[in-house]
Every structure is written in C-alpha cells, then in structure tokens.
Amino acid sequence: MTARAFLVRGLLVGLLAGFATFLVAHEVGEPHVETAIALEEASSAGDRAADAGHSHDEGTEVSRPDQRTWGLLTGSVAVGVAVGGIVALVAASVVGRIGRMSPGRSTALVSLIGFVSVALVPFLKYPATPPAVGSGDTIGDRTSYFFGFVLISVAFAAFSSLLAIRLIDDIGTYAAVLAGVGVYVVAVVVAGQLMPTVNEVGDFPADVLWYFRRASLITLATLWAVIGVGLTGLVGRLHRREADVVQRRALAATL
Amino acid sequence: MSQSSAAPTSPIVEVPSIPAREIAPWALFFGLLGLLVLFFISADQGAVSIPSGNAIHEWVHDSRHLLGYPCH
Ligand SMILES: [Zn+2]
C-alpha cells in the first residue's frame, strides 16, 4: 500500500461524491434556496429606498439558473475532490497504526470521525443559513467563528483519537474509546459554550429555515457518505489483493 | 532460493503501514492543494479576497449555502 494508491482512490471517490452531492443538493436543497431568495427579494423591494443594497447586488452577476446548476456543480465537485483527497491522505497515514484494525476499517473510522468533526459538530454550533438570513456586515466575523470552531473540533478529534489509540493497550478498547469520545465531546461542548452565538434569523419563516437546514445536512451527509463508503470499499479491495499476492508468494516459497 | 524470503507467514493477515517519510511529500503537496481549493470555495471573496471582485463567490454561491459555509 502506498500514499499514491490511497490518494488516487480518494480523488476518484471524491469526484463521484461531488456529483452525488450536486444531485442531492439540487433536488433536495435548491427548492428552499429559491424560496429564501424569493422572500429576500420581496422584503428588499419593500425597503429599497432605505437599503444600500446587499453585497450580492453589486459586481459580477451570475444568473440564478447558472448558480443553481453549473455553479452548484462546480462547488460540489471541487469540495468533493478536495475532501476525498484529504480523507485518503489521513487514511493512508493511520493505516496499520490503529491497533490491529484492517485498512478498510481504519479508513471507515477516519471517514466517520471526519464527518462528525468537520461537518456535523460545526453544523450544530453554526448551522447553514439560507440566502436572506445573515447580514453582509457580519460575514467576516461569521467566517472566522465558523472556521475557528471547525479547527477546534478537528484538533480535538485528532487529539482524542491519538489518546484512545495510546490507551488501548493499557485499559482495553472499550474504556479507551470511551475516554477518547468523552474528551472530544467535553471539549467541543465547552468550546461551543464559550464561542459567540450567531443569530441573524430575524423574522425569517421557521419552516423554510428548518427545511433548508435539513437539506443542507442531507447534502453534507451525502458528500461524506459517498467518500467514506467508496474509499472503504476500494481500500479494502486493495488490501485483499495485496494480501493475496503476499500469501501466494509465501506459498510458492514453501514448495 | 534465499533462506530469508522463505520464512512462512503466519495465517494472521499482516496490516501494512506506510512510513511517514513516504507520506509526508504527498500530504504536504496535495493536503495544501486540497485546503486551497476548499478555501476558494468556502471563504474567498466573502471575508477575505485574493482576486478582487466576486466572480468565484457568485459562481459557487449555492454550494456555499448548502454545504454550510457562511455566506450572506
Ligand atoms: Zn449567499
């Protein structure tokens, strides 16, 4: 097994995940994006005189039909390939280093921890917002809070995982996993309590907000699920093939 | 027939690991490349802007919202 073999598989699976993410985002998410934009335009038409115009009205115009098809496809595929590649590199660096876990299993574990720490936990603190929710003036703060929290979450996920791996030999798998998960959960809950809350919902309808957020979570889950399941399958197959070669060589040597 | 290669392997499947020295260049180059791509999709031309204007932001706008990155 080589880093290159992992990376190639990760990029391939990431490309596939990008297309799947686009399909799901387009079918499940876009209707709610459209509703939100319609609401935004209705409200901004009301107070156009007072409003200096929000950040999206100036500069380059990309039409809505382009944004929700080719634009969405570009973003989904780019993120899919990037995440696929990074997950593959992390999977390559932990393979054979988590107890006696098989390459397929350690890859599945990396994907699961990746989804929880990069997507799910940050979503719980700073959930996705539809267009019309969120002020252009706070985009800088919101961006730094979000990525700050992602960084904290990923750092503690890595730390807790290393801790659990260290402890397995001393206190057993059950207690070690419990310790790792416990440290991670306490750390992100404390960090989440300490970090500022963003609430710019205003009088945006609660049902549209919920539908949008649910769709966003489904989109993120699709991205990570395709990468996790796909890469686990490909790495498992690669390992079986290499193990077969080793076994055949060993058998040939005994003859 | 060398003696060393003839050592019979145990039935337990060996779990290979990749030496850190081999992974490092791949991780450094492609890891950074991947993070750069994520940066352009998720944060560029919102809070921070490398090429001025908002062409990238507008083009990938819907994926920013649906993938949970802060937008407008
Ligand atoms: Zn937006």
Short mmCIF file of C-alpha atoms and ligand atoms in Angstrom, two decimals:
data_model
loop_
_atom_site.label_atom_id
_atom_site.label_comp_id
_atom_site.label_asym_id
_atom_site.label_seq_id
_atom_site.Cartn_x
_atom_site.Cartn_y
_atom_site.Cartn_z
CA MET A 1 0.00 0.00 0.00
CA THR A 2 1.32 3.43 -0.91
CA ALA A 3 0.28 7.01 -0.27
CA ARG A 4 -0.22 7.37 -4.00
CA ALA A 5 -2.61 4.39 -4.15
CA PHE A 6 -4.70 5.95 -1.38
CA LEU A 7 -4.69 9.42 -2.94
CA VAL A 8 -5.73 8.21 -6.40
CA ARG A 9 -8.65 6.31 -4.86
CA GLY A 10 -9.58 9.30 -2.69
CA LEU A 11 -9.67 11.69 -5.64
CA LEU A 12 -11.73 9.25 -7.69
CA VAL A 13 -14.23 8.67 -4.91
CA GLY A 14 -14.28 12.42 -4.22
CA LEU A 15 -15.21 13.13 -7.83
CA LEU A 16 -18.06 10.64 -7.56
CA ALA A 17 -19.12 12.17 -4.23
CA GLY A 18 -19.10 15.61 -5.85
CA PHE A 19 -21.60 14.51 -8.48
CA ALA A 20 -23.79 12.78 -5.90
CA THR A 21 -23.65 15.87 -3.68
CA PHE A 22 -24.68 18.05 -6.60
CA LEU A 23 -27.66 15.82 -7.39
CA VAL A 24 -28.85 15.76 -3.79
CA ALA A 25 -28.22 19.50 -3.25
CA HIS A 26 -30.04 20.31 -6.47
CA GLU A 27 -33.05 18.09 -5.78
CA VAL A 28 -33.36 18.47 -2.00
CA GLY A 29 -31.80 21.86 -1.28
CA GLU A 30 -32.45 24.16 -4.21
CA PRO A 31 -36.24 24.47 -3.76
CA HIS A 32 -35.62 26.01 -0.32
CA VAL A 33 -32.83 28.27 -1.63
CA GLU A 34 -35.31 29.55 -4.22
CA THR A 35 -37.96 30.15 -1.55
CA ALA A 36 -35.45 32.05 0.57
CA ILE A 37 -34.34 34.22 -2.36
CA ALA A 38 -37.95 34.98 -3.22
CA LEU A 39 -38.53 36.07 0.39
CA GLU A 40 -35.35 38.13 0.31
CA GLU A 41 -36.39 39.91 -2.85
CA ALA A 42 -39.90 40.55 -1.57
CA SER A 43 -38.54 42.15 1.60
CA SER A 44 -35.84 44.19 -0.13
CA ALA A 45 -38.40 45.51 -2.65
CA GLY A 46 -40.29 46.91 0.35
CA ASP A 47 -37.46 49.00 1.72
CA ARG A 48 -35.28 49.52 -1.32
CA ALA A 49 -35.00 53.25 -0.64
CA ALA A 50 -33.51 52.73 2.82
CA ASP A 51 -31.39 49.71 1.92
CA ALA A 52 -27.96 50.36 0.49
CA GLY A 53 -28.30 47.06 -1.36
CA HIS A 54 -26.78 43.83 -0.07
CA SER A 55 -23.40 42.54 -1.06
CA HIS A 56 -24.70 40.26 -3.79
CA ASP A 57 -26.27 43.01 -5.86
CA GLU A 58 -23.00 44.61 -6.87
CA GLY A 59 -20.13 43.39 -9.04
CA THR A 60 -20.23 40.26 -11.15
CA GLU A 61 -23.69 38.97 -11.84
CA VAL A 62 -24.22 35.24 -12.25
CA SER A 63 -27.76 34.34 -13.19
CA ARG A 64 -29.82 32.20 -10.83
CA PRO A 65 -30.18 29.35 -13.38
CA ASP A 66 -26.36 29.25 -13.62
CA GLN A 67 -25.86 29.43 -9.86
CA ARG A 68 -28.19 26.56 -9.12
CA THR A 69 -26.84 24.24 -11.86
CA TRP A 70 -23.28 24.77 -13.17
CA GLY A 71 -22.22 26.86 -10.22
CA LEU A 72 -23.54 24.33 -7.73
CA LEU A 73 -21.92 21.51 -9.72
CA THR A 74 -18.55 23.31 -9.74
CA GLY A 75 -18.63 23.88 -5.99
CA SER A 76 -19.80 20.35 -5.18
CA VAL A 77 -17.21 18.62 -7.36
CA ALA A 78 -14.35 20.86 -6.14
CA VAL A 79 -15.23 20.24 -2.49
CA GLY A 80 -15.80 16.52 -3.16
CA VAL A 81 -12.39 16.02 -4.78
CA ALA A 82 -10.60 18.09 -2.12
CA VAL A 83 -12.26 16.31 0.80
CA GLY A 84 -11.79 12.91 -0.89
CA GLY A 85 -8.08 13.58 -1.35
CA ILE A 86 -7.54 14.81 2.21
CA VAL A 87 -9.51 11.92 3.76
CA ALA A 88 -7.45 9.47 1.67
CA LEU A 89 -4.17 11.00 2.87
CA VAL A 90 -5.29 10.82 6.50
CA ALA A 91 -6.44 7.22 5.95
CA ALA A 92 -3.04 6.43 4.41
CA SER A 93 -1.22 7.81 7.42
CA VAL A 94 -3.24 5.87 10.01
CA VAL A 95 -3.42 2.54 8.17
CA GLY A 96 -1.80 -0.21 10.26
CA ARG A 97 -1.37 2.18 13.18
CA ILE A 98 -4.71 1.74 14.97
CA GLY A 99 -4.22 -1.47 16.91
CA ARG A 100 -4.67 -4.39 14.52
CA MET A 101 -7.51 -2.72 12.65
CA SER A 102 -7.69 -3.70 8.98
CA PRO A 103 -7.08 -0.98 6.35
CA GLY A 104 -10.75 -0.97 5.35
CA ARG A 105 -11.89 -0.50 8.91
CA SER A 106 -9.40 2.24 9.75
CA THR A 107 -10.42 4.07 6.57
CA ALA A 108 -14.10 3.83 7.56
CA LEU A 109 -13.20 5.17 11.01
CA VAL A 110 -11.30 8.14 9.54
CA SER A 111 -14.29 8.99 7.34
CA LEU A 112 -16.71 8.76 10.25
CA ILE A 113 -14.56 10.92 12.53
CA GLY A 114 -14.10 13.33 9.61
CA PHE A 115 -17.84 13.69 9.07
CA VAL A 116 -18.54 14.23 12.76
CA SER A 117 -15.71 16.69 13.41
CA VAL A 118 -15.63 18.63 10.14
CA ALA A 119 -19.32 18.69 9.21
CA LEU A 120 -21.74 17.57 11.91
CA VAL A 121 -20.40 19.24 15.07
CA PRO A 122 -19.69 22.62 13.38
CA PHE A 123 -23.21 22.44 11.91
CA LEU A 124 -24.67 22.10 15.41
CA LYS A 125 -22.94 25.29 16.59
CA TYR A 126 -23.05 27.35 13.39
CA PRO A 127 -25.78 25.81 11.21
CA ALA A 128 -26.07 26.56 7.50
CA THR A 129 -28.19 29.58 6.68
CA PRO A 130 -30.29 30.16 3.57
CA PRO A 131 -29.89 33.33 1.50
CA ALA A 132 -31.69 36.25 3.23
CA VAL A 133 -30.54 35.06 6.67
CA GLY A 134 -27.26 36.71 7.60
CA SER A 135 -26.04 40.24 7.26
CA GLY A 136 -23.31 41.29 4.85
CA ASP A 137 -21.73 43.32 7.64
CA THR A 138 -21.03 40.27 9.81
CA ILE A 139 -19.71 37.92 7.11
CA GLY A 140 -16.13 38.44 8.33
CA ASP A 141 -16.95 37.56 11.94
CA ARG A 142 -19.18 34.65 10.95
CA THR A 143 -16.49 33.21 8.70
CA SER A 144 -13.83 33.36 11.42
CA TYR A 145 -16.16 31.88 14.08
CA PHE A 146 -17.12 29.04 11.76
CA PHE A 147 -13.60 28.10 10.69
CA GLY A 148 -12.29 28.69 14.21
CA PHE A 149 -14.80 26.19 15.52
CA VAL A 150 -14.03 23.70 12.72
CA LEU A 151 -10.35 23.97 13.65
CA ILE A 152 -11.04 23.39 17.36
CA SER A 153 -13.29 20.43 16.53
CA VAL A 154 -10.77 18.80 14.19
CA ALA A 155 -7.87 19.42 16.59
CA PHE A 156 -9.71 17.77 19.48
CA ALA A 157 -10.89 14.92 17.25
CA ALA A 158 -7.25 14.22 16.32
CA PHE A 159 -6.08 14.57 19.92
CA SER A 160 -8.85 12.30 21.28
CA SER A 161 -8.16 9.69 18.61
CA LEU A 162 -4.43 9.62 19.44
CA LEU A 163 -5.31 9.41 23.13
CA ALA A 164 -7.66 6.47 22.55
CA ILE A 165 -5.07 4.62 20.41
CA ARG A 166 -2.44 5.14 23.13
CA LEU A 167 -4.77 3.84 25.84
CA ILE A 168 -5.99 0.70 24.05
CA ASP A 169 -3.10 -1.48 25.25
CA ASP A 170 -3.38 -0.30 28.85
CA ILE A 171 -7.09 -0.09 29.56
CA GLY A 172 -8.71 -2.04 26.70
CA THR A 173 -10.68 -0.95 23.64
CA TYR A 174 -13.97 -0.19 25.40
CA ALA A 175 -12.51 2.14 28.01
CA ALA A 176 -10.09 3.73 25.52
CA VAL A 177 -12.83 4.57 23.02
CA LEU A 178 -14.99 5.90 25.86
CA ALA A 179 -12.13 8.12 27.05
CA GLY A 180 -11.46 9.46 23.56
CA VAL A 181 -15.10 10.19 22.79
CA GLY A 182 -15.55 11.71 26.25
CA VAL A 183 -12.62 14.11 25.88
CA TYR A 184 -13.84 15.17 22.43
CA VAL A 185 -17.45 15.75 23.50
CA VAL A 186 -16.48 17.73 26.62
CA ALA A 187 -14.00 19.83 24.61
CA VAL A 188 -16.42 20.79 21.82
CA VAL A 189 -19.30 21.44 24.23
CA VAL A 190 -17.11 23.77 26.31
CA ALA A 191 -15.75 25.48 23.17
CA GLY A 192 -19.29 25.81 21.81
CA GLN A 193 -20.46 27.44 25.05
CA LEU A 194 -17.54 29.88 25.07
CA MET A 195 -17.77 30.92 21.43
CA PRO A 196 -20.20 33.66 20.37
CA THR A 197 -23.68 32.79 19.15
CA VAL A 198 -24.73 33.94 15.69
CA ASN A 199 -28.42 34.67 15.40
CA GLU A 200 -29.48 36.74 12.43
CA VAL A 201 -32.69 34.87 11.69
CA GLY A 202 -34.95 37.81 12.45
CA ASP A 203 -38.48 37.12 11.20
CA PHE A 204 -37.41 34.61 8.53
CA PRO A 205 -40.05 31.83 8.46
CA ALA A 206 -39.10 28.96 10.78
CA ASP A 207 -40.39 26.25 8.45
CA VAL A 208 -38.29 27.37 5.46
CA LEU A 209 -35.26 27.70 7.76
CA TRP A 210 -35.73 24.14 9.03
CA TYR A 211 -36.28 22.68 5.54
CA PHE A 212 -33.17 24.44 4.29
CA ARG A 213 -31.03 23.28 7.22
CA ARG A 214 -32.28 19.72 6.94
CA ALA A 215 -31.48 19.76 3.21
CA SER A 216 -28.03 21.17 3.94
CA LEU A 217 -27.33 18.40 6.45
CA ILE A 218 -28.50 15.78 3.95
CA THR A 219 -26.16 17.33 1.36
CA LEU A 220 -23.19 17.18 3.74
CA ALA A 221 -24.07 13.62 4.77
CA THR A 222 -24.17 12.60 1.09
CA LEU A 223 -20.71 14.04 0.48
CA TRP A 224 -19.14 12.23 3.42
CA ALA A 225 -21.12 9.01 2.99
CA VAL A 226 -20.07 8.52 -0.63
CA ILE A 227 -16.44 9.29 0.25
CA GLY A 228 -16.49 7.04 3.33
CA VAL A 229 -18.27 4.09 1.78
CA GLY A 230 -16.44 4.35 -1.55
CA LEU A 231 -12.95 4.73 -0.12
CA THR A 232 -13.50 1.98 2.44
CA GLY A 233 -14.53 -0.38 -0.34
CA LEU A 234 -11.60 0.49 -2.59
CA VAL A 235 -9.01 0.34 0.20
CA GLY A 236 -10.40 -2.98 1.42
CA ARG A 237 -10.14 -4.39 -2.09
CA LEU A 238 -6.59 -3.10 -2.49
CA HIS A 239 -5.57 -4.71 0.80
CA ARG A 240 -7.14 -8.06 -0.08
CA ARG A 241 -5.37 -8.05 -3.42
CA GLU A 242 -2.00 -7.28 -1.85
CA ALA A 243 -2.56 -9.83 0.92
CA ASP A 244 -3.32 -12.47 -1.74
CA VAL A 245 -0.06 -11.70 -3.51
CA VAL A 246 1.88 -11.98 -0.26
CA GLN A 247 0.19 -15.28 0.59
CA ARG A 248 0.76 -16.72 -2.86
CA ARG A 249 4.40 -15.71 -2.72
CA ALA A 250 4.75 -17.31 0.71
CA LEU A 251 3.07 -20.48 -0.53
CA ALA A 252 5.33 -20.58 -3.60
CA ALA A 253 8.35 -20.19 -1.33
CA THR A 254 7.37 -23.25 0.75
CA LEU A 255 7.07 -25.51 -2.32
CA MET B 1 16.26 -19.64 -3.26
CA SER B 2 17.27 -17.38 -0.44
CA GLN B 3 16.55 -18.57 3.05
CA SER B 4 15.20 -15.27 4.36
CA SER B 5 12.34 -14.94 1.87
CA ALA B 6 11.20 -18.46 2.58
CA ALA B 7 10.08 -17.69 6.14
CA PRO B 8 6.49 -18.91 6.24
CA THR B 9 3.99 -16.19 7.16
CA SER B 10 1.52 -16.73 9.94
CA PRO B 11 -2.15 -17.12 8.94
CA ILE B 12 -2.90 -13.73 10.55
CA VAL B 13 -3.15 -11.14 7.79
CA GLU B 14 -0.43 -8.56 8.19
CA VAL B 15 -1.68 -4.99 8.47
CA PRO B 16 0.75 -2.87 6.49
CA SER B 17 1.53 0.72 7.44
CA ILE B 18 3.01 3.42 5.24
CA PRO B 19 6.21 5.04 6.58
CA ALA B 20 5.80 8.71 7.49
CA ARG B 21 8.71 9.61 5.21
CA GLU B 22 6.75 8.30 2.23
CA ILE B 23 3.51 10.07 3.12
CA ALA B 24 5.00 13.47 4.02
CA PRO B 25 5.58 14.85 0.50
CA TRP B 26 2.14 13.70 -0.69
CA ALA B 27 0.44 15.09 2.40
CA LEU B 28 2.28 18.39 2.17
CA PHE B 29 1.63 18.99 -1.50
CA PHE B 30 -1.85 17.55 -2.00
CA GLY B 31 -3.04 18.40 1.50
CA LEU B 32 -2.23 22.06 0.93
CA LEU B 33 -3.70 21.94 -2.57
CA GLY B 34 -6.92 20.48 -1.17
CA LEU B 35 -7.12 23.11 1.57
CA LEU B 36 -6.53 25.81 -1.04
CA VAL B 37 -9.44 24.52 -3.13
CA LEU B 38 -11.66 24.43 -0.03
CA PHE B 39 -10.59 27.98 0.80
CA PHE B 40 -11.60 29.27 -2.62
CA ILE B 41 -15.00 27.60 -2.43
CA SER B 42 -15.78 28.36 1.19
CA ALA B 43 -14.17 31.59 2.33
CA ASP B 44 -12.70 33.55 -0.54
CA GLN B 45 -14.40 36.77 -1.58
CA GLY B 46 -16.60 36.66 1.45
CA ALA B 47 -14.44 37.69 4.36
CA VAL B 48 -11.12 37.56 2.56
CA SER B 49 -10.43 38.16 -1.07
CA ILE B 50 -7.44 37.14 -3.14
CA PRO B 51 -8.50 38.15 -6.64
CA SER B 52 -10.64 41.22 -6.21
CA GLY B 53 -14.25 41.04 -7.29
CA ASN B 54 -16.75 38.34 -6.51
CA ALA B 55 -16.85 36.13 -9.61
CA ILE B 56 -15.87 32.90 -7.79
CA HIS B 57 -18.15 33.73 -4.88
CA GLU B 58 -21.11 34.29 -7.14
CA TRP B 59 -20.44 31.23 -9.29
CA VAL B 60 -20.24 28.72 -6.42
CA HIS B 61 -22.72 30.69 -4.30
CA ASP B 62 -25.35 27.97 -3.86
CA SER B 63 -22.85 25.32 -2.84
CA ARG B 64 -21.57 27.64 -0.13
CA HIS B 65 -25.04 27.90 1.37
CA LEU B 66 -25.90 24.23 1.01
CA LEU B 67 -22.54 22.95 2.28
CA GLY B 68 -22.94 25.09 5.38
CA TYR B 69 -20.25 27.73 4.79
CA PRO B 70 -21.05 31.24 5.96
CA CYS B 71 -22.37 33.35 3.11
CA HIS B 72 -24.82 36.20 3.11
ZN ZN C 1 -25.30 33.90 -0.20
#
